[in-house]
Amino acid sequence: MSAIYPGSFDPVTNGHIDIARRSARIMGHLIVAVLDNPHKKPLFSVSERVSLLRDVFSRDSNIEVDSFTGLLANYAQSKNIQVIIRGIRGPEDLVKETPYAVWNNQLAKGLAQSLETLYFTAKPTLAHISSSIVKEVAAYSIPSGQHDAVLAQAVPPTVHEALKVKFSK
Ligand code: PNS
């Protein structure tokens, strides 16, 4: 069975990678889908995010990377997929995600589809990692050459290098 793991992935972190691999192992096949959101100003363009993700998952034969615009329920229908994967780092994620799961289910029903959201709890050692904190730390620490090792624990090497390119003086 195939599932979609949607997100902004701006940029992909070690937390995302763990959720993607654990869910792909159970589902059989996973599409990591980057949202192209015209209302947000990301650090990495959609094509940069897709290419970082493709690099990260280049050896995972059960994971493919794609991008989409518009409603996730429509994208799921276009791929004939009935399962969405989301990672949960703590109670606030569950509170935030619950209405999305209900909306996606109802939107899919309107398209005569079934669409369920499965939650994967983040590994405790990775639950503190978010793309937004990674970007904040990178923005301050990379120009001053500090905290390299701490950043390296949160993101894969290719993303670490890409952050250095964005934030080097
Ligand atoms: O990584 P993020 O930013 O938490 O991911 C949020 C995402 C992309 C999963 C969510 O914003 C999304 O699916 N957006 C697509 C538009 C849509 O379908 N909105 C929800 C209808 S309820």
Coordinates of N, CA and C and ligand atoms in Angstrom, one line a residue:
M1 N 0.8 -1.2 0.0 CA 0.0 0.0 0.0 C 0.9 1.3 0.0
S2 N 0.4 2.3 -0.6 CA 1.1 3.5 -0.7 C 0.5 4.6 0.1
A3 N 1.4 5.5 0.6 CA 0.9 6.6 1.5 C 1.6 7.9 1.1
I4 N 1.0 9.0 1.5 CA 1.7 10.3 1.2 C 2.1 10.9 2.5
Y5 N 3.4 11.4 2.5 CA 3.9 12.1 3.7 C 4.1 13.6 3.2
P6 N 3.0 14.4 3.5 CA 3.1 15.8 3.0 C 3.8 16.7 4.0
G7 N 4.3 17.8 3.5 CA 4.9 18.8 4.4 C 5.6 19.9 3.6
S8 N 6.1 20.9 4.4 CA 6.8 22.0 3.8 C 8.3 21.6 3.6
F9 N 8.8 20.8 4.5 CA 10.2 20.3 4.4 C 11.2 21.4 4.1
D10 N 11.1 22.5 4.8 CA 11.9 23.7 4.5 C 12.9 24.0 5.7
P11 N 14.0 23.2 5.8 CA 14.4 22.0 5.0 C 14.0 20.7 5.7
V12 N 14.2 19.6 5.0 CA 14.0 18.3 5.6 C 15.0 18.1 6.8
T13 N 14.5 17.6 7.9 CA 15.3 17.3 9.1 C 15.5 15.8 9.4
N14 N 16.3 15.5 10.4 CA 16.5 14.1 10.7 C 15.2 13.5 11.3
G15 N 14.4 14.4 11.9 CA 13.1 14.0 12.4 C 12.2 13.5 11.3
H16 N 12.1 14.3 10.2 CA 11.3 14.0 9.0 C 11.8 12.6 8.4
I17 N 13.1 12.5 8.3 CA 13.7 11.3 7.7 C 13.3 10.0 8.5
D18 N 13.3 10.1 9.8 CA 13.0 9.0 10.6 C 11.5 8.6 10.4
I19 N 10.6 9.6 10.4 CA 9.2 9.3 10.2 C 9.0 8.7 8.8
A20 N 9.6 9.3 7.8 CA 9.5 8.8 6.4 C 9.9 7.3 6.3
R21 N 11.1 7.0 6.9 CA 11.6 5.6 6.7 C 10.7 4.6 7.6
R22 N 10.3 5.0 8.8 CA 9.5 4.1 9.6 C 8.1 3.9 8.9
S23 N 7.5 4.9 8.4 CA 6.2 4.8 7.8 C 6.3 4.0 6.4
A24 N 7.4 4.3 5.7 CA 7.5 3.6 4.4 C 7.7 2.1 4.6
R25 N 8.4 1.7 5.7 CA 8.6 0.3 6.0 C 7.3 -0.4 6.3
I26 N 6.4 0.3 7.0 CA 5.1 -0.3 7.3 C 4.1 -0.3 6.1
M27 N 4.1 0.9 5.4 CA 3.1 1.0 4.3 C 3.6 0.3 3.0
G28 N 4.9 0.1 2.9 CA 5.3 -0.5 1.6 C 5.9 0.5 0.7
H29 N 5.2 1.6 0.5 CA 5.6 2.7 -0.4 C 5.2 4.0 0.1
L30 N 6.1 5.0 -0.1 CA 5.7 6.4 0.4 C 6.1 7.4 -0.6
I31 N 5.2 8.4 -0.7 CA 5.5 9.6 -1.5 C 5.7 10.7 -0.5
V32 N 6.9 11.2 -0.5 CA 7.2 12.4 0.3 C 6.8 13.6 -0.6
A33 N 5.8 14.4 -0.2 CA 5.2 15.4 -1.1 C 5.4 16.8 -0.5
V34 N 6.2 17.6 -1.2 CA 6.5 19.0 -0.8 C 5.4 19.9 -1.2
L35 N 4.8 20.6 -0.3 CA 3.7 21.6 -0.6 C 4.4 22.8 -1.3
D36 N 3.9 23.2 -2.4 CA 4.3 24.4 -3.1 C 3.2 25.5 -2.7
N37 N 3.6 26.2 -1.6 CA 2.6 27.1 -1.0 C 2.9 28.6 -1.4
P38 N 2.1 29.2 -2.3 CA 2.4 30.5 -2.8 C 2.2 31.6 -1.7
H39 N 1.6 31.2 -0.6 CA 1.4 32.2 0.5 C 2.5 32.2 1.5
K40 N 3.5 31.3 1.4 CA 4.6 31.3 2.3 C 5.9 31.7 1.6
K41 N 6.8 32.3 2.3 CA 8.1 32.6 1.8 C 9.1 31.7 2.4
P42 N 9.5 30.6 1.7 CA 10.4 29.6 2.3 C 11.8 30.0 2.1
L43 N 12.7 29.4 2.9 CA 14.1 29.6 2.7 C 14.6 28.9 1.5
F44 N 14.1 27.7 1.3 CA 14.5 26.9 0.1 C 13.4 26.8 -0.9
S45 N 13.7 27.0 -2.2 CA 12.6 26.9 -3.2 C 12.1 25.5 -3.2
V46 N 10.9 25.3 -3.9 CA 10.4 23.9 -4.0 C 11.4 23.0 -4.7
S47 N 12.0 23.5 -5.7 CA 12.9 22.6 -6.5 C 14.2 22.3 -5.6
E48 N 14.6 23.2 -4.8 CA 15.7 23.0 -3.9 C 15.3 21.9 -2.8
R49 N 14.1 22.1 -2.3 CA 13.6 21.1 -1.2 C 13.5 19.7 -1.8
V50 N 12.9 19.7 -3.0 CA 12.7 18.4 -3.7 C 14.1 17.7 -4.0
S51 N 15.0 18.5 -4.4 CA 16.3 17.9 -4.7 C 17.1 17.5 -3.5
L52 N 16.9 18.2 -2.4 CA 17.5 17.8 -1.1 C 16.9 16.5 -0.6
L53 N 15.6 16.4 -0.7 CA 14.9 15.2 -0.3 C 15.3 14.0 -1.2
R54 N 15.4 14.2 -2.5 CA 15.8 13.1 -3.5 C 17.2 12.6 -3.1
D55 N 18.0 13.6 -2.8 CA 19.4 13.2 -2.4 C 19.3 12.3 -1.1
V56 N 18.6 12.8 -0.1 CA 18.5 12.0 1.2 C 18.0 10.6 1.0
F57 N 16.9 10.5 0.1 CA 16.3 9.2 0.0 C 16.7 8.4 -1.3
S58 N 17.9 8.8 -1.8 CA 18.3 8.2 -3.1 C 18.5 6.7 -3.0
R59 N 18.8 6.2 -1.8 CA 18.9 4.7 -1.6 C 17.7 4.0 -1.0
D60 N 16.6 4.8 -0.8 CA 15.4 4.2 -0.3 C 14.5 3.9 -1.4
S61 N 14.5 2.6 -1.9 CA 13.7 2.3 -3.1 C 12.2 2.4 -2.9
N62 N 11.8 2.4 -1.6 CA 10.3 2.5 -1.3 C 9.9 3.9 -1.0
I63 N 10.8 4.9 -1.3 CA 10.4 6.3 -1.0 C 10.6 7.1 -2.3
E64 N 9.5 7.8 -2.7 CA 9.7 8.7 -3.9 C 9.4 10.1 -3.4
V65 N 9.9 11.1 -4.1 CA 9.7 12.5 -3.7 C 9.0 13.2 -4.9
D66 N 8.0 14.1 -4.5 CA 7.2 14.8 -5.4 C 6.9 16.2 -4.8
S67 N 6.2 17.0 -5.6 CA 5.7 18.3 -5.0 C 4.2 18.4 -5.5
F68 N 3.5 19.3 -4.7 CA 2.1 19.5 -5.1 C 1.7 20.9 -4.8
T69 N 0.6 21.3 -5.4 CA 0.0 22.6 -5.0 C -1.5 22.4 -4.8
G70 N -2.1 23.3 -4.0 CA -3.5 23.2 -3.8 C -3.8 22.2 -2.7
L71 N -5.0 21.6 -2.7 CA -5.5 20.8 -1.6 C -4.8 19.4 -1.6
L72 N -4.4 19.0 -0.4 CA -3.8 17.6 -0.3 C -4.8 16.5 -0.7
A73 N -6.1 16.7 -0.4 CA -7.1 15.7 -0.7 C -7.2 15.5 -2.3
N74 N -7.0 16.6 -3.0 CA -7.1 16.5 -4.5 C -5.8 15.8 -5.0
Y75 N -4.7 16.1 -4.4 CA -3.4 15.5 -4.8 C -3.5 14.0 -4.5
A76 N -4.0 13.6 -3.3 CA -4.2 12.2 -2.9 C -5.0 11.5 -4.0
Q77 N -6.1 12.1 -4.4 CA -7.0 11.5 -5.4 C -6.2 11.3 -6.7
S78 N -5.4 12.3 -7.1 CA -4.7 12.2 -8.3 C -3.7 11.0 -8.3
K79 N -3.2 10.7 -7.1 CA -2.3 9.6 -7.0 C -3.0 8.3 -6.6
N80 N -4.3 8.3 -6.4 CA -5.1 7.2 -6.0 C -4.5 6.6 -4.6
I81 N -4.3 7.5 -3.7 CA -3.7 7.2 -2.4 C -4.7 7.5 -1.3
Q82 N -4.9 6.6 -0.3 CA -5.9 6.8 0.7 C -5.3 7.0 2.1
V83 N -4.0 7.1 2.2 CA -3.4 7.3 3.6 C -2.4 8.4 3.6
I84 N -2.6 9.3 4.6 CA -1.7 10.4 4.8 C -0.9 10.1 6.1
I85 N 0.4 10.4 6.0 CA 1.3 10.2 7.2 C 1.7 11.5 7.8
R86 N 1.5 11.7 9.1 CA 2.0 12.9 9.7 C 2.8 12.5 11.0
G87 N 3.9 13.2 11.3 CA 4.7 13.0 12.5 C 4.1 13.8 13.6
I88 N 4.2 13.2 14.8 CA 3.7 13.9 16.0 C 4.9 14.0 17.0
R89 N 5.3 15.3 17.3 CA 6.4 15.5 18.2 C 6.0 15.7 19.7
G90 N 4.7 16.0 19.9 CA 4.2 16.2 21.2 C 2.7 16.5 21.1
P91 N 2.1 16.8 22.3 CA 0.6 17.0 22.3 C 0.1 18.1 21.4
E92 N 1.0 19.2 21.3 CA 0.5 20.4 20.6 C 0.4 20.0 19.1
D93 N 1.3 19.1 18.6 CA 1.2 18.6 17.2 C -0.2 17.9 17.0
L94 N -0.5 17.1 17.9 CA -1.8 16.3 17.8 C -3.0 17.3 17.8
V95 N -2.9 18.3 18.6 CA -4.0 19.3 18.6 C -4.1 20.0 17.3
K96 N -3.0 20.3 16.8 CA -2.9 21.1 15.5 C -3.3 20.2 14.3
E97 N -3.0 18.9 14.4 CA -3.2 18.0 13.2 C -4.6 17.5 13.1
T98 N -5.3 17.4 14.3 CA -6.6 16.7 14.3 C -7.6 17.4 13.3
P99 N -7.8 18.7 13.3 CA -8.7 19.3 12.4 C -8.3 19.0 10.9
Y100 N -7.0 19.0 10.6 CA -6.6 18.7 9.2 C -7.0 17.3 8.8
A101 N -6.9 16.4 9.7 CA -7.2 15.0 9.4 C -8.7 14.9 9.1
V102 N -9.5 15.6 9.9 CA -11.0 15.6 9.7 C -11.3 16.3 8.4
W103 N -10.7 17.4 8.1 CA -11.0 18.2 6.9 C -10.6 17.3 5.7
N104 N -9.4 16.7 5.7 CA -8.9 15.9 4.6 C -9.9 14.7 4.3
N105 N -10.4 14.1 5.4 CA -11.3 13.0 5.3 C -12.6 13.5 4.6
Q106 N -13.1 14.6 5.1 CA -14.4 15.1 4.5 C -14.2 15.6 3.0
L107 N -13.1 16.2 2.8 CA -12.8 16.7 1.4 C -12.7 15.5 0.5
A108 N -12.1 14.5 0.9 CA -11.9 13.3 0.1 C -13.3 12.6 -0.1
K109 N -14.1 12.6 0.9 CA -15.5 12.0 0.8 C -16.3 12.8 -0.3
G110 N -16.1 14.1 -0.4 CA -16.7 14.9 -1.4 C -16.2 14.5 -2.8
L111 N -15.0 13.9 -2.9 CA -14.5 13.4 -4.2 C -14.8 11.9 -4.3
A112 N -15.6 11.4 -3.5 CA -16.0 9.9 -3.5 C -14.7 9.1 -3.2
Q113 N -13.8 9.6 -2.3 CA -12.6 8.9 -2.0 C -12.6 8.6 -0.5
S114 N -11.7 7.7 -0.1 CA -11.4 7.5 1.3 C -10.0 8.1 1.6
L115 N -9.9 8.8 2.7 CA -8.5 9.4 3.0 C -8.4 9.5 4.6
E116 N -7.5 8.6 5.1 CA -7.3 8.6 6.5 C -5.9 9.1 6.8
T117 N -5.7 9.7 8.0 CA -4.4 10.2 8.4 C -3.9 9.3 9.5
L118 N -2.7 8.8 9.3 CA -2.0 7.9 10.3 C -0.9 8.8 11.0
Y119 N -0.8 8.8 12.3 CA 0.2 9.5 13.0 C 1.3 8.6 13.5
F120 N 2.5 9.1 13.3 CA 3.7 8.4 13.8 C 4.3 9.3 14.8
T121 N 4.5 8.8 16.0 CA 5.2 9.6 17.1 C 6.7 9.7 16.8
A122 N 7.2 10.9 17.0 CA 8.6 11.1 16.8 C 9.4 10.4 17.9
K123 N 10.6 9.9 17.4 CA 11.5 9.4 18.4 C 11.9 10.4 19.4
P124 N 11.9 10.1 20.7 CA 12.2 11.1 21.7 C 13.5 11.8 21.5
T125 N 14.5 11.1 20.9 CA 15.8 11.8 20.6 C 15.7 12.8 19.5
L126 N 14.6 12.8 18.7 CA 14.5 13.7 17.6 C 13.3 14.7 17.7
A127 N 12.5 14.5 18.8 CA 11.2 15.2 18.9 C 11.4 16.8 19.1
H128 N 12.6 17.2 19.5 CA 12.9 18.6 19.6 C 13.2 19.3 18.3
I129 N 13.4 18.5 17.3 CA 13.8 19.1 16.0 C 12.7 19.6 15.1
S130 N 12.8 20.9 14.7 CA 11.8 21.4 13.7 C 12.6 22.2 12.7
S131 N 12.0 22.3 11.5 CA 12.7 23.1 10.4 C 12.8 24.5 10.9
S132 N 11.8 25.1 11.6 CA 11.9 26.5 11.9 C 13.0 26.7 12.9
I133 N 13.2 25.9 13.9 CA 14.3 26.1 14.9 C 15.6 25.9 14.2
V134 N 15.7 24.9 13.3 CA 16.9 24.6 12.5 C 17.3 25.9 11.8
K135 N 16.4 26.5 11.1 CA 16.7 27.8 10.3 C 17.1 28.9 11.2
E136 N 16.5 29.0 12.4 CA 16.8 30.1 13.3 C 18.2 29.9 13.9
V137 N 18.6 28.7 14.3 CA 19.9 28.4 14.8 C 20.9 28.6 13.7
A138 N 20.6 28.1 12.5 CA 21.5 28.2 11.3 C 21.8 29.7 11.0
A139 N 20.8 30.5 11.0 CA 20.9 31.9 10.6 C 21.9 32.6 11.5
Y140 N 21.9 32.3 12.8 CA 22.8 33.0 13.7 C 24.1 32.3 13.9
S141 N 24.2 30.9 13.8 CA 25.4 30.2 14.1 C 26.3 30.0 12.9
I142 N 25.8 29.9 11.7 CA 26.6 29.6 10.6 C 27.5 30.9 10.3
P143 N 27.0 32.1 10.3 CA 27.9 33.2 10.0 C 29.0 33.4 11.0
S144 N 28.8 32.9 12.2 CA 29.8 33.1 13.3 C 30.6 31.8 13.4
G145 N 30.3 30.8 12.6 CA 31.1 29.5 12.7 C 30.9 28.7 14.0
Q146 N 29.8 29.0 14.7 CA 29.6 28.3 16.0 C 28.6 27.1 15.8
H147 N 28.6 26.3 16.8 CA 27.6 25.2 17.0 C 27.4 24.3 15.8
D148 N 28.5 24.1 15.0 CA 28.4 23.3 13.8 C 27.9 21.8 14.2
A149 N 28.5 21.3 15.3 CA 28.2 19.9 15.6 C 26.8 19.7 16.1
V150 N 26.2 20.8 16.7 CA 24.8 20.6 17.2 C 23.9 20.6 16.0
L151 N 24.1 21.5 15.0 CA 23.3 21.6 13.8 C 23.4 20.3 13.0
A152 N 24.6 19.7 13.0 CA 24.9 18.4 12.3 C 24.1 17.3 12.8
Q153 N 23.6 17.4 14.1 CA 22.8 16.3 14.7 C 21.3 16.4 14.3
A154 N 21.0 17.6 13.8 CA 19.5 17.8 13.5 C 19.2 17.6 12.0
V155 N 20.2 17.7 11.1 CA 19.9 17.6 9.7 C 20.9 16.7 9.0
P156 N 20.6 16.1 7.9 CA 21.5 15.3 7.1 C 22.6 16.2 6.5
P157 N 23.8 15.6 6.2 CA 24.9 16.4 5.7 C 24.6 17.3 4.5
T158 N 23.8 16.8 3.6 CA 23.5 17.7 2.4 C 22.8 18.9 2.8
V159 N 21.8 18.8 3.7 CA 21.1 19.9 4.2 C 22.0 20.9 5.0
H160 N 22.9 20.3 5.8 CA 23.8 21.1 6.6 C 24.6 22.0 5.6
E161 N 25.1 21.4 4.5 CA 25.9 22.1 3.5 C 25.0 23.2 2.8
A162 N 23.8 22.8 2.5 CA 22.9 23.8 1.8 C 22.6 25.0 2.8
L163 N 22.5 24.7 4.1 CA 22.3 25.8 5.0 C 23.5 26.7 5.1
K164 N 24.7 26.1 5.0 CA 25.9 26.9 5.0 C 26.0 27.8 3.8
V165 N 25.5 27.3 2.7 CA 25.5 28.1 1.4 C 24.6 29.3 1.6
K166 N 23.4 29.0 2.2 CA 22.4 30.1 2.4 C 22.9 31.2 3.4
F167 N 23.5 30.7 4.5 CA 23.8 31.6 5.6 C 25.3 32.1 5.7
S168 N 26.1 31.6 4.8 CA 27.5 32.0 4.9 C 27.7 33.5 4.6
K169 N 28.5 34.2 5.3 CA 28.7 35.6 5.0 C 29.2 35.9 3.6
Ligands
PNS1 O1 5.3 20.7 7.2 P1 4.0 21.5 7.4 O2 4.1 22.9 7.0 O3 3.4 21.3 8.8 O4 2.9 20.8 6.4 C1 1.6 21.2 6.3 C2 0.8 20.6 5.2 C3 1.6 20.8 3.9 C4 0.7 19.1 5.4 C5 -0.6 21.2 5.1 O5 -0.5 22.6 5.1 C6 -1.3 20.8 3.8 O6 -1.6 19.7 3.5 N1 -1.5 21.9 2.9 C7 -2.2 21.7 1.6 C8 -3.5 22.5 1.5 C9 -4.5 21.7 2.2 O7 -5.0 20.6 1.8 N2 -4.9 22.2 3.4 C10 -5.7 21.4 4.4 C11 -7.1 21.3 4.1 S1 -7.7 20.9 5.5

